[in-house]
Amino acid sequence: EPEVTQTPSHQVTQMGQEVILRCVPISNHLYFYWYRQILGQKVEFLVSFYNNEISEKSEIFDDQFSVERPDGSNFTLKIRSTKLEDSAMYFCASTPGLEGSTEAFFGQGTRLTVV
Amino acid sequence: GDSVTQMEGPVTLSEEAFLTINCTYTATGYPSLFWYVQYPGEGLQLLLKATKADDKGSNKGFEATYRKETTSFHLEKGSVQVSDSAVYFCALTEGWGGSYIPTFGRGTSLIVHP
């Protein structure tokens, strides 16, 4: 069964450092998403991406965040200068991009710890 | 905008008890509704879904019915097991043209004791 894969599963970084979280969406999907879940809290939408550009973003997705699809398979989330409050689980998801195909497929997540 | 409201947790039950986790939603159109489950230390797994009014989603003994009149999608299971201990998220997607962005509730933690 096709699945969304994320690497690494856990990343520890120092405050102020840049991190890149990687995702491989399901191969024939067209829409890609990043979500964040701070420990014990709600799963929050960050950004959606379609046709090589951001289609929607939330207030959380400020200038320190960026997304990219550098090749035909990877979808990355970059945090330029990490803060302690960026510590969270980050989930990547994808959807087929077909009218009526409403299910989002999620990866296992990357746990980011900023120290 | 769209929103999902779930009952506060944790919900603590004994094995074989009946489970209900309430979920209500607010949406502008006709959303699809989902329950996701997150086991300790793991990611989000789709548990069940319903795409139109009166649909019943079911999986692994869990059920939820899409009630448009009450804007609800309550999760039920007749007899819970210790292995059902997890966090359950109600979610909806609404969109068009292929773009569907899930909106999640806060999650409800379920603890099942032997």
Short mmCIF file of C-alpha atoms in Angstrom, two decimals:
data_model
loop_
_atom_site.label_atom_id
_atom_site.label_comp_id
_atom_site.label_asym_id
_atom_site.label_seq_id
_atom_site.Cartn_x
_atom_site.Cartn_y
_atom_site.Cartn_z
CA GLU A 1 0.00 0.00 0.00
CA PRO A 2 1.45 3.40 -0.92
CA GLU A 3 2.43 5.57 2.00
CA VAL A 4 3.89 8.92 2.90
CA THR A 5 7.37 8.62 4.34
CA GLN A 6 9.19 11.16 6.48
CA THR A 7 12.83 11.45 7.50
CA PRO A 8 14.34 11.69 10.00
CA SER A 9 12.00 10.26 12.62
CA HIS A 10 13.65 12.37 15.29
CA GLN A 11 15.90 15.43 14.97
CA VAL A 12 17.62 17.34 17.72
CA THR A 13 18.98 20.77 16.88
CA GLN A 14 20.39 23.77 18.67
CA MET A 15 18.42 26.97 18.89
CA GLY A 16 19.19 29.24 15.95
CA GLN A 17 20.18 26.44 13.62
CA GLU A 18 18.45 25.66 10.34
CA VAL A 19 16.66 22.35 9.93
CA ILE A 20 15.17 20.63 6.91
CA LEU A 21 12.47 18.05 7.37
CA ARG A 22 11.95 15.70 4.47
CA CYS A 23 8.90 13.96 3.12
CA VAL A 24 8.17 11.70 0.19
CA PRO A 25 4.45 11.99 -0.61
CA ILE A 26 2.51 9.28 -2.40
CA SER A 27 3.77 9.30 -5.95
CA ASN A 28 0.66 10.25 -7.90
CA HIS A 29 -0.65 12.77 -5.38
CA LEU A 30 -0.77 16.42 -6.30
CA TYR A 31 -1.37 18.30 -3.04
CA PHE A 32 1.09 18.26 -0.17
CA TYR A 33 0.76 19.55 3.37
CA TRP A 34 2.73 20.17 6.52
CA TYR A 35 1.16 20.06 9.97
CA ARG A 36 2.59 20.62 13.43
CA GLN A 37 1.65 19.09 16.75
CA ILE A 38 3.19 20.58 19.87
CA LEU A 39 3.36 17.91 22.56
CA GLY A 40 -0.10 17.10 23.87
CA GLN A 41 -1.78 19.75 21.78
CA LYS A 42 -3.80 20.13 18.63
CA VAL A 43 -2.64 19.12 15.16
CA GLU A 44 -2.23 22.47 13.40
CA PHE A 45 -2.15 23.21 9.69
CA LEU A 46 0.98 24.99 8.46
CA VAL A 47 0.93 25.02 4.66
CA SER A 48 -0.39 23.37 1.53
CA PHE A 49 1.52 23.11 -1.74
CA TYR A 50 0.30 22.50 -5.27
CA ASN A 51 1.85 22.85 -8.70
CA ASN A 52 5.17 23.96 -7.21
CA GLU A 53 3.78 26.78 -5.16
CA ILE A 54 2.14 27.43 -1.83
CA SER A 55 -1.64 27.29 -2.19
CA GLU A 56 -2.56 28.12 1.41
CA LYS A 57 -0.74 28.84 4.64
CA SER A 58 -1.67 29.51 8.23
CA GLU A 59 -0.59 32.30 10.55
CA ILE A 60 1.98 29.94 12.05
CA PHE A 61 3.80 29.70 8.72
CA ASP A 62 5.82 32.88 8.97
CA ASP A 63 9.01 33.99 7.23
CA GLN A 64 11.18 31.52 9.09
CA PHE A 65 9.42 28.63 7.35
CA SER A 66 9.71 27.63 3.72
CA VAL A 67 8.72 24.64 1.64
CA GLU A 68 10.15 23.22 -1.51
CA ARG A 69 9.75 20.36 -3.90
CA PRO A 70 13.35 20.07 -5.09
CA ASP A 71 12.76 17.09 -7.36
CA GLY A 72 9.92 14.86 -8.47
CA SER A 73 9.57 12.99 -5.21
CA ASN A 74 10.70 14.99 -2.17
CA PHE A 75 8.79 17.70 -0.33
CA THR A 76 10.73 19.60 2.33
CA LEU A 77 10.00 21.96 5.19
CA LYS A 78 12.82 24.29 6.18
CA ILE A 79 12.95 26.21 9.42
CA ARG A 80 15.60 28.91 9.04
CA SER A 81 16.49 29.75 12.61
CA THR A 82 14.90 27.39 15.07
CA LYS A 83 13.40 28.53 18.36
CA LEU A 84 12.63 26.48 21.44
CA GLU A 85 8.92 26.77 20.68
CA ASP A 86 9.44 25.04 17.31
CA SER A 87 9.87 21.78 19.22
CA ALA A 88 7.00 19.64 17.99
CA MET A 89 6.01 16.70 15.87
CA TYR A 90 5.82 17.68 12.22
CA PHE A 91 3.55 15.69 9.92
CA CYS A 92 3.60 15.64 6.17
CA ALA A 93 0.47 14.66 4.25
CA SER A 94 -0.71 14.37 0.68
CA THR A 95 -3.99 14.12 -1.20
CA PRO A 96 -4.64 12.88 -4.72
CA GLY A 97 -5.91 16.20 -6.04
CA LEU A 98 -9.06 14.71 -7.49
CA GLU A 99 -12.49 16.17 -6.94
CA GLY A 100 -14.11 14.08 -4.20
CA SER A 101 -10.92 12.37 -3.02
CA THR A 102 -11.02 13.97 0.37
CA GLU A 103 -8.78 11.71 2.45
CA ALA A 104 -5.37 12.99 3.48
CA PHE A 105 -2.61 10.44 3.90
CA PHE A 106 -0.18 11.23 6.70
CA GLY A 107 3.39 10.24 7.33
CA GLN A 108 4.68 8.94 10.64
CA GLY A 109 6.02 12.34 11.60
CA THR A 110 9.36 13.89 12.51
CA ARG A 111 9.85 14.80 16.14
CA LEU A 112 11.88 18.00 16.25
CA THR A 113 13.55 18.91 19.52
CA VAL A 114 15.19 22.32 19.79
CA VAL A 115 17.64 22.67 22.66
CA GLY B 1 -13.91 29.13 9.22
CA ASP B 2 -14.21 25.42 9.69
CA SER B 3 -13.73 23.97 13.16
CA VAL B 4 -14.00 20.69 15.04
CA THR B 5 -14.86 20.34 18.71
CA GLN B 6 -14.14 17.18 20.64
CA MET B 7 -14.90 16.20 24.19
CA GLU B 8 -12.15 16.80 26.69
CA GLY B 9 -10.10 13.86 27.83
CA PRO B 10 -8.72 11.75 29.13
CA VAL B 11 -11.44 9.16 28.89
CA THR B 12 -10.64 6.30 31.24
CA LEU B 13 -12.47 2.99 30.83
CA SER B 14 -12.19 -0.59 31.90
CA GLU B 15 -11.69 -3.26 29.27
CA GLU B 16 -14.94 -4.29 27.51
CA ALA B 17 -16.68 -1.03 28.42
CA PHE B 18 -18.65 0.97 25.87
CA LEU B 19 -16.90 3.98 24.35
CA THR B 20 -18.31 7.23 23.03
CA ILE B 21 -16.15 10.18 22.06
CA ASN B 22 -18.21 13.17 21.00
CA CYS B 23 -17.31 15.30 17.99
CA THR B 24 -19.19 18.23 16.49
CA TYR B 25 -18.16 20.40 13.62
CA THR B 26 -18.74 23.74 11.95
CA ALA B 27 -18.36 23.99 8.21
CA THR B 28 -19.60 26.20 5.43
CA GLY B 29 -20.50 23.43 3.00
CA TYR B 30 -20.58 19.65 2.99
CA PRO B 31 -17.39 18.35 4.52
CA SER B 32 -16.01 14.85 4.68
CA LEU B 33 -15.49 13.64 8.23
CA PHE B 34 -12.73 11.48 9.65
CA TRP B 35 -11.44 9.89 12.81
CA TYR B 36 -7.68 9.49 13.10
CA VAL B 37 -5.89 7.56 15.83
CA GLN B 38 -2.45 8.23 17.24
CA TYR B 39 -0.89 5.44 19.28
CA PRO B 40 1.85 6.39 21.75
CA GLY B 41 4.96 7.56 19.94
CA GLU B 42 3.45 7.03 16.50
CA GLY B 43 1.95 9.09 13.70
CA LEU B 44 -1.61 9.69 12.57
CA GLN B 45 -3.52 6.74 11.18
CA LEU B 46 -6.90 7.00 9.53
CA LEU B 47 -9.40 5.02 11.56
CA LEU B 48 -12.61 5.63 9.61
CA LYS B 49 -14.34 8.16 7.44
CA ALA B 50 -17.70 9.27 6.07
CA THR B 51 -18.17 11.52 3.07
CA LYS B 52 -21.87 12.35 3.13
CA ALA B 53 -24.81 12.69 5.47
CA ASP B 54 -26.05 9.48 7.11
CA ASP B 55 -22.96 7.56 6.01
CA LYS B 56 -21.53 5.28 8.69
CA GLY B 57 -17.79 4.76 8.80
CA SER B 58 -16.51 1.65 10.55
CA ASN B 59 -13.20 -0.06 11.22
CA LYS B 60 -11.76 -2.34 13.92
CA GLY B 61 -15.06 -2.32 15.81
CA PHE B 62 -15.25 1.48 15.85
CA GLU B 63 -18.17 3.28 14.22
CA ALA B 64 -19.24 6.84 13.56
CA THR B 65 -22.27 8.19 11.71
CA TYR B 66 -22.30 11.48 9.82
CA ARG B 67 -25.23 13.42 11.27
CA LYS B 68 -25.80 16.58 9.29
CA GLU B 69 -28.80 17.68 11.34
CA THR B 70 -26.74 17.77 14.54
CA THR B 71 -23.38 18.45 12.80
CA SER B 72 -21.89 15.54 14.70
CA PHE B 73 -19.65 12.53 14.08
CA HIS B 74 -19.43 10.73 17.40
CA LEU B 75 -17.05 7.77 17.69
CA GLU B 76 -18.35 4.60 19.35
CA LYS B 77 -17.10 1.14 20.17
CA GLY B 78 -19.07 -1.52 21.94
CA SER B 79 -16.24 -3.17 23.84
CA VAL B 80 -12.86 -1.49 24.18
CA GLN B 81 -9.55 -3.27 24.65
CA VAL B 82 -6.34 -2.18 26.34
CA SER B 83 -4.78 -1.95 22.88
CA ASP B 84 -7.27 0.81 21.98
CA SER B 85 -5.47 3.18 24.35
CA ALA B 86 -4.46 6.10 22.14
CA VAL B 87 -5.37 9.66 21.22
CA TYR B 88 -8.32 10.01 18.86
CA PHE B 89 -8.68 13.00 16.56
CA CYS B 90 -11.84 14.02 14.80
CA ALA B 91 -11.22 15.89 11.57
CA LEU B 92 -12.98 17.32 8.55
CA THR B 93 -11.95 18.27 5.08
CA GLU B 94 -13.74 20.72 2.91
CA GLY B 95 -12.64 21.99 -0.42
CA TRP B 96 -13.05 21.80 -4.13
CA GLY B 97 -11.13 20.97 -7.24
CA GLY B 98 -8.96 18.47 -5.40
CA SER B 99 -7.71 20.73 -2.62
CA TYR B 100 -8.81 19.42 0.77
CA ILE B 101 -7.11 20.69 3.88
CA PRO B 102 -7.88 18.68 7.02
CA THR B 103 -8.99 20.59 10.11
CA PHE B 104 -8.46 18.71 13.36
CA GLY B 105 -10.07 18.71 16.76
CA ARG B 106 -7.88 18.87 19.87
CA GLY B 107 -7.78 15.12 20.31
CA THR B 108 -9.21 12.93 23.05
CA SER B 109 -6.96 10.62 24.99
CA LEU B 110 -8.42 7.18 25.73
CA ILE B 111 -6.96 5.06 28.51
CA VAL B 112 -8.25 1.51 28.85
CA HIS B 113 -7.42 -0.45 32.00
CA PRO B 114 -7.39 -4.26 32.15
#
